[in-house]
CSV table of N, CA, C and O in Angstrom, one decimal:
chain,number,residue,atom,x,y,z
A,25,UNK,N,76.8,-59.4,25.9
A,25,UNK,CA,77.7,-60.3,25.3
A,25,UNK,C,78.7,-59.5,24.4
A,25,UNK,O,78.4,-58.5,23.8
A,26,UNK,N,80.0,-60.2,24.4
A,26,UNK,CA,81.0,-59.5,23.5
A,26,UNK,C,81.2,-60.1,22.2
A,26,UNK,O,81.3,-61.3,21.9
A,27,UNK,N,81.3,-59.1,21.4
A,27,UNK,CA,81.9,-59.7,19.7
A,27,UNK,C,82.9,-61.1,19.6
A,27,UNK,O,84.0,-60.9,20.2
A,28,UNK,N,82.8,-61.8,19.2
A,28,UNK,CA,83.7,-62.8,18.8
A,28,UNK,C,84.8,-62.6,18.8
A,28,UNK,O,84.9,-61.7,18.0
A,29,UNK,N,86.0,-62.9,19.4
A,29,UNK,CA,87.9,-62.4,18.6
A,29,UNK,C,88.3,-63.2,17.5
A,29,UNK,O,89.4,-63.4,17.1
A,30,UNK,N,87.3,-63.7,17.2
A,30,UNK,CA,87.4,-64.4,15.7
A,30,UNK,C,87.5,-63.1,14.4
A,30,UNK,O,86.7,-62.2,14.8
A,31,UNK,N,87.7,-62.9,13.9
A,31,UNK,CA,87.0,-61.5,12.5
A,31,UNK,C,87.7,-62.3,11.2
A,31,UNK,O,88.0,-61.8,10.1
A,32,UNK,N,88.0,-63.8,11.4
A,32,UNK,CA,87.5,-64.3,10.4
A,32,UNK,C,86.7,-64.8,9.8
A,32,UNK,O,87.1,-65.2,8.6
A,33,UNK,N,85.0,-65.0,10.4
A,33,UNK,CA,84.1,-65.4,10.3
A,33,UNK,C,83.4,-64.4,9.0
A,33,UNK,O,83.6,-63.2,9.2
A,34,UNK,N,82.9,-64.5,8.3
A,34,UNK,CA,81.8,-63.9,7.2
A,34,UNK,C,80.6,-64.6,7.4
A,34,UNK,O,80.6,-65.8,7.7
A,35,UNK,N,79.7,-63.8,7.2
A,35,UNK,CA,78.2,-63.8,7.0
A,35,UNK,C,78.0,-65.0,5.6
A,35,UNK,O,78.9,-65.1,4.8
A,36,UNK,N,77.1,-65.8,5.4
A,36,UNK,CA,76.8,-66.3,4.3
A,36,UNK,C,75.1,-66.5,4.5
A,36,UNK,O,74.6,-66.0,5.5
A,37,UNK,N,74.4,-67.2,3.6
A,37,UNK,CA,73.3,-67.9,3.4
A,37,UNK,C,73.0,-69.2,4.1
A,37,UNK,O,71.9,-69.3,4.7
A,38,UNK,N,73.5,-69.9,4.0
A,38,UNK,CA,73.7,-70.7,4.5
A,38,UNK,C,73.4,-71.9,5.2
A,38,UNK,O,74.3,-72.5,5.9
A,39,UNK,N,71.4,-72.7,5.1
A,39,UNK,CA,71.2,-73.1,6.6
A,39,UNK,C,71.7,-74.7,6.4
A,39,UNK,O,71.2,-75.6,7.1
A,40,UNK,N,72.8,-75.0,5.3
A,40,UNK,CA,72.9,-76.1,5.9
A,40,UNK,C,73.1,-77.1,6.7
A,40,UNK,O,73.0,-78.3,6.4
A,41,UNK,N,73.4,-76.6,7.9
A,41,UNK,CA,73.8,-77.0,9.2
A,41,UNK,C,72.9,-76.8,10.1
A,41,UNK,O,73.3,-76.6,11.3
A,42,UNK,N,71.2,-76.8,9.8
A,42,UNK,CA,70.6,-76.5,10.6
A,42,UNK,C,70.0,-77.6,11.2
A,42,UNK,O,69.8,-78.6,10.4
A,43,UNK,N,69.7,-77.8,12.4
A,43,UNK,CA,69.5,-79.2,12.8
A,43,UNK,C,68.4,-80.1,12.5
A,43,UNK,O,67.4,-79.5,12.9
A,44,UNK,N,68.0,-81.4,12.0
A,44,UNK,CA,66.7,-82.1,11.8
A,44,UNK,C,66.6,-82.4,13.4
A,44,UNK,O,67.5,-82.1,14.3
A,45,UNK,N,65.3,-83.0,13.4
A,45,UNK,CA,64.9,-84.1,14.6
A,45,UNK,C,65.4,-84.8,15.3
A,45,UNK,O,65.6,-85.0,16.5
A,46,UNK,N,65.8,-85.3,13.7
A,46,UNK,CA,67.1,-86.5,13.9
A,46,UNK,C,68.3,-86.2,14.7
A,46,UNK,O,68.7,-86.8,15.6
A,47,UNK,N,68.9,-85.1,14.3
A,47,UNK,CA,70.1,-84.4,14.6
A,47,UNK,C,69.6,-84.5,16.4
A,47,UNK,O,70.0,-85.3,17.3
A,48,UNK,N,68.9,-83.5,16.4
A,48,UNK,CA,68.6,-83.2,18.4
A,48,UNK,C,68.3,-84.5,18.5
A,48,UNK,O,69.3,-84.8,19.2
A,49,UNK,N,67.7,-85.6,18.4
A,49,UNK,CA,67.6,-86.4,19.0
A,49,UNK,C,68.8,-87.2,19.1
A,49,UNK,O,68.9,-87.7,20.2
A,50,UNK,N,69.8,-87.5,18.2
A,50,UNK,CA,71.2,-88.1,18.2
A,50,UNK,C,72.1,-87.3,19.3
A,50,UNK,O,72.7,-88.0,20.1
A,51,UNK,N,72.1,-85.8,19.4
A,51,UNK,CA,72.9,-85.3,20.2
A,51,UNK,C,72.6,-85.2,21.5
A,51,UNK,O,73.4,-85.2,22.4
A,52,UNK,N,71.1,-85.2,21.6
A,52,UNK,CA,71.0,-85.4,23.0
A,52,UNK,C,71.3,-86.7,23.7
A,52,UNK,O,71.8,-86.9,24.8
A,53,UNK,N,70.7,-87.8,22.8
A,53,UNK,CA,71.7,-89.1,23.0
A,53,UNK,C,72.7,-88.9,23.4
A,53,UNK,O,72.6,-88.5,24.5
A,54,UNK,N,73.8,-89.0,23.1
A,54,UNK,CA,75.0,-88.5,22.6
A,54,UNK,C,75.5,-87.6,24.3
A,54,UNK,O,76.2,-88.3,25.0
A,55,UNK,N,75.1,-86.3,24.7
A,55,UNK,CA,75.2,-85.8,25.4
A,55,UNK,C,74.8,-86.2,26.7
A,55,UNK,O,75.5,-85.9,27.7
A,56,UNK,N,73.6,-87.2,26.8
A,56,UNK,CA,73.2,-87.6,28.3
A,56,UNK,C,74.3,-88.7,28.5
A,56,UNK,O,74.9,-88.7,29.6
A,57,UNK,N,74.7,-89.5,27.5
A,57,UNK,CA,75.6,-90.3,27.7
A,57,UNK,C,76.7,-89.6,28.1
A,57,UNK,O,76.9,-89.8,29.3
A,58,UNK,N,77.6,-88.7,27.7
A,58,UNK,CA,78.9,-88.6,27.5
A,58,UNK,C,78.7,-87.6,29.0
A,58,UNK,O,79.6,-87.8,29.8
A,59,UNK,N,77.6,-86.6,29.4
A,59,UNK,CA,77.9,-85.2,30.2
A,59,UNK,C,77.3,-86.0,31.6
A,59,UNK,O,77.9,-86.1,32.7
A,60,UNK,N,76.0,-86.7,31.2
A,60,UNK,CA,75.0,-86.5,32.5
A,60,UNK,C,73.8,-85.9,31.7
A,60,UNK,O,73.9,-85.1,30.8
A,61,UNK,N,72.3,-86.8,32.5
A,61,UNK,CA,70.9,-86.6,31.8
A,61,UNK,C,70.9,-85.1,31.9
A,61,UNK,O,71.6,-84.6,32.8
A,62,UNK,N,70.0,-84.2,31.0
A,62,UNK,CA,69.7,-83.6,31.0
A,62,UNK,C,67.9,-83.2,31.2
A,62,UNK,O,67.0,-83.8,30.6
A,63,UNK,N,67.8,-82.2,32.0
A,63,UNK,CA,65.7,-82.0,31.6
A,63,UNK,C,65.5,-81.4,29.8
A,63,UNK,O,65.4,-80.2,29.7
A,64,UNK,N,65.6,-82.1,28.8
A,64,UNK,CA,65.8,-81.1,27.9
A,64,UNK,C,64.5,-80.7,27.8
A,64,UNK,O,64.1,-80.6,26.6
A,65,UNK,N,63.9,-80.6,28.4
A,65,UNK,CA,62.2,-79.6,28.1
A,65,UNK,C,62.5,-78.0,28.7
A,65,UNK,O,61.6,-77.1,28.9
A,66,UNK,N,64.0,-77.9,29.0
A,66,UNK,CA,64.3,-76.9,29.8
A,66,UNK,C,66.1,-76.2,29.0
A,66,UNK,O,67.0,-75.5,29.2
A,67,UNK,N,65.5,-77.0,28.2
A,67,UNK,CA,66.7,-76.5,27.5
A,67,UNK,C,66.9,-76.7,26.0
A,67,UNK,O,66.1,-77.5,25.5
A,68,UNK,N,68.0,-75.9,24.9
A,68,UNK,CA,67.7,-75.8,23.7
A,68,UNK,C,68.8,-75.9,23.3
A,68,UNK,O,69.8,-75.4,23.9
A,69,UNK,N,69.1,-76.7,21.6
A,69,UNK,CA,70.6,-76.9,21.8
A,69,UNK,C,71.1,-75.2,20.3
A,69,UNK,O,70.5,-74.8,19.3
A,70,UNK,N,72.3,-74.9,21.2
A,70,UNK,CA,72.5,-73.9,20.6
A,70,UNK,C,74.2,-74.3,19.7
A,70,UNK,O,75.2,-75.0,20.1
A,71,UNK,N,74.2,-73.7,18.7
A,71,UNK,CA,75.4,-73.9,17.6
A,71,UNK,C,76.6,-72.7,18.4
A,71,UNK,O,76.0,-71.7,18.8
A,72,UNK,N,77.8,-72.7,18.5
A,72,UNK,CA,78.4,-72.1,18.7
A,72,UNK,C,79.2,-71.0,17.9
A,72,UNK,O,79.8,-70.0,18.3
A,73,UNK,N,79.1,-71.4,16.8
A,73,UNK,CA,79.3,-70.7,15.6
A,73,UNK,C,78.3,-71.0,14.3
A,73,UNK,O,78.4,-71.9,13.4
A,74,UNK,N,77.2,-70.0,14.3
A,74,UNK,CA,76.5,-70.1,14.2
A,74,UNK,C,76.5,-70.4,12.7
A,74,UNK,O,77.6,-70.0,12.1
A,75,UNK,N,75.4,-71.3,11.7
A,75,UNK,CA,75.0,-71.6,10.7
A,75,UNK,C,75.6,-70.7,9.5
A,75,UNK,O,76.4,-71.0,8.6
A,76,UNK,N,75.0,-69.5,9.7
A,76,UNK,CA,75.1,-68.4,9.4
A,76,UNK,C,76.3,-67.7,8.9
A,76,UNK,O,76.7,-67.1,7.8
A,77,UNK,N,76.8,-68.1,10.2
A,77,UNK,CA,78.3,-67.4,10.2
A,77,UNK,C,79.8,-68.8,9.8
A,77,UNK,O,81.0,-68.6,10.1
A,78,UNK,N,79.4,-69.9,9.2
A,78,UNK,CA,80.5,-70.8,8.6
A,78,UNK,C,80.2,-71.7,9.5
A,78,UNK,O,80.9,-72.6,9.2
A,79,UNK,N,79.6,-72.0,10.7
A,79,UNK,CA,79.2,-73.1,11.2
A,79,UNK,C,78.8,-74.0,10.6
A,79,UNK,O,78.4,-74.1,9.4
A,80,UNK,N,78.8,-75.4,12.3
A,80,UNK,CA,78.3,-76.8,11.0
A,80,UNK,C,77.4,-77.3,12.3
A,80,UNK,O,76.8,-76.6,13.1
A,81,UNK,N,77.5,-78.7,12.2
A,81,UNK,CA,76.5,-79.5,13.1
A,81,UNK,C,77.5,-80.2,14.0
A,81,UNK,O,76.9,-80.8,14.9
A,82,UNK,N,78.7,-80.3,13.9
A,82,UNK,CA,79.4,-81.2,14.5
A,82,UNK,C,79.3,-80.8,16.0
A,82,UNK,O,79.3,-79.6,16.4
A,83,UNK,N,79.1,-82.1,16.9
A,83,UNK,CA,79.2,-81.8,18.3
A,83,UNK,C,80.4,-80.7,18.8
A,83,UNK,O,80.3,-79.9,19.7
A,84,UNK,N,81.0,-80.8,18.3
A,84,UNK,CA,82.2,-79.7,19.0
A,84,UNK,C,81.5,-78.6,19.0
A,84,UNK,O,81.8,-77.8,19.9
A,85,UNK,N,80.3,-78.2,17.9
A,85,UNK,CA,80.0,-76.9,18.0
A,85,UNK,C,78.7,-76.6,18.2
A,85,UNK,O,78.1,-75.6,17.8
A,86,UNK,N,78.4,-77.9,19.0
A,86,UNK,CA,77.1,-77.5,20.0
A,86,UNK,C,77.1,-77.4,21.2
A,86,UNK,O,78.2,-77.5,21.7
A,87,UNK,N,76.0,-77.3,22.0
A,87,UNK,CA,76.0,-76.8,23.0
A,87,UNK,C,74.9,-76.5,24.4
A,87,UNK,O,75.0,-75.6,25.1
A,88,UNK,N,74.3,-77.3,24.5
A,88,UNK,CA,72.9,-77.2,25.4
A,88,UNK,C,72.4,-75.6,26.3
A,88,UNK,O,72.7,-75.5,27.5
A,89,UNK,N,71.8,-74.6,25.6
A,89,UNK,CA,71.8,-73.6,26.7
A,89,UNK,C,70.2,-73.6,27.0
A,89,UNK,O,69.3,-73.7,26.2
A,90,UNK,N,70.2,-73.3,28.6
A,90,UNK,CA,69.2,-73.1,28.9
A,90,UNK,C,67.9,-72.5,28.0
A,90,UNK,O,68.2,-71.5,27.3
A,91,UNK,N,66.7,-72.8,28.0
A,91,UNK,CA,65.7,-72.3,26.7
A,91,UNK,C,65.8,-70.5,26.9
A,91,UNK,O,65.9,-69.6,26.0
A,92,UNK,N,65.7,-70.3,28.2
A,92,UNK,CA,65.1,-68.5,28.6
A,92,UNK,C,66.4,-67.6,28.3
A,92,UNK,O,66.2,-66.4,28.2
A,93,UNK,N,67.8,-68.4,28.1
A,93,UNK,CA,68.5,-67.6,27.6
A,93,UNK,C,69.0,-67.7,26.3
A,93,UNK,O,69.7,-66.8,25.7
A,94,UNK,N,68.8,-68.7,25.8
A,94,UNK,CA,69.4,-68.7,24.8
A,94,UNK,C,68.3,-68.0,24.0
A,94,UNK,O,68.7,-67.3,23.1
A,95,UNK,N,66.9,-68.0,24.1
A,95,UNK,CA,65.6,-67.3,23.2
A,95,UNK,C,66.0,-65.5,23.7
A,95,UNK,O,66.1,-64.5,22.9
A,96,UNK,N,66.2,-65.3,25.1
A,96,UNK,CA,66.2,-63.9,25.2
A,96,UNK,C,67.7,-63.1,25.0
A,96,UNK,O,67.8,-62.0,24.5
A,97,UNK,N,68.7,-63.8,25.4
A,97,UNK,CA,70.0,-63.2,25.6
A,97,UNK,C,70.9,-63.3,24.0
A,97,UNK,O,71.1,-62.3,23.3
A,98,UNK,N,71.3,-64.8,23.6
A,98,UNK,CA,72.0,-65.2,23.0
A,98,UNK,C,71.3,-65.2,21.7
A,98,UNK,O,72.2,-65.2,20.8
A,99,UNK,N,70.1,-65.2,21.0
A,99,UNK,CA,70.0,-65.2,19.4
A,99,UNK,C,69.4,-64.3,19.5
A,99,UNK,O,69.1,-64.0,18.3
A,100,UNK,N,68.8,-63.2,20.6
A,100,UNK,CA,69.1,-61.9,19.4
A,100,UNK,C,70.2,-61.3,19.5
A,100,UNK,O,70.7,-60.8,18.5
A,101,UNK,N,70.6,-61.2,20.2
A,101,UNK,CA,72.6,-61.0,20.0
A,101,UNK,C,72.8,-61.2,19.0
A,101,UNK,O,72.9,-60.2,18.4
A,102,UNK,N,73.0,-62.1,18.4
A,102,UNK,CA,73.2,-62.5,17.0
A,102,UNK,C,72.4,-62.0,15.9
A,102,UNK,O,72.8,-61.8,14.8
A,103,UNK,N,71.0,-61.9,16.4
A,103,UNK,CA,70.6,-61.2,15.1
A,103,UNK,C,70.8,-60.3,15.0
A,103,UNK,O,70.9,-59.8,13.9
A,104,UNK,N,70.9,-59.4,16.0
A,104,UNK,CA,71.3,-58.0,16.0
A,104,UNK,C,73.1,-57.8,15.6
A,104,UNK,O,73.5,-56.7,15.5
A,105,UNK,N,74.2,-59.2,15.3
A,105,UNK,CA,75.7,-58.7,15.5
A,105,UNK,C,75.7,-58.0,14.3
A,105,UNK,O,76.7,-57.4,13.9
């Protein structure tokens, strides 16, 4: 994966935007309606700009990615950026 072309983004503390129950369960709502059902036992929802880095919870900045990539490919990418 490539670096962001954002380099306004900063690191913070931050986990307020981390999702409850509630949250995955509203957005998956939310998403079967608006996209098409999904298997979510096959999938995990991922923040696009992460918590971390000035992210929030809003739908715009989520994202359903498959479980096997987003655990192997995509968050350690990130822990590693």
């Amino acid at each position: 994966m490539t670096k962001p072309v954002s380099t306004t983004w900063s690191a913070n503390s931050s986990s307020s935007c981390a999702l409850t129950n509630s949250d995955r369960r509203a957005y998956k709502t939310w998403y079967d309606a608006t996209y098409g059902s999904l298997n979510w036992n096959d999938y995990e929802i991922h923040h696009i700009r992460p918590c971390e880095w000035g992210g929030n919870k809003d739908y715009s900045n989520l994202i359903p990615l498959p479980y096997s990539f987003h655990r192997g490919t995509v968050s350690p990418w990130w822990v590693n950026y």
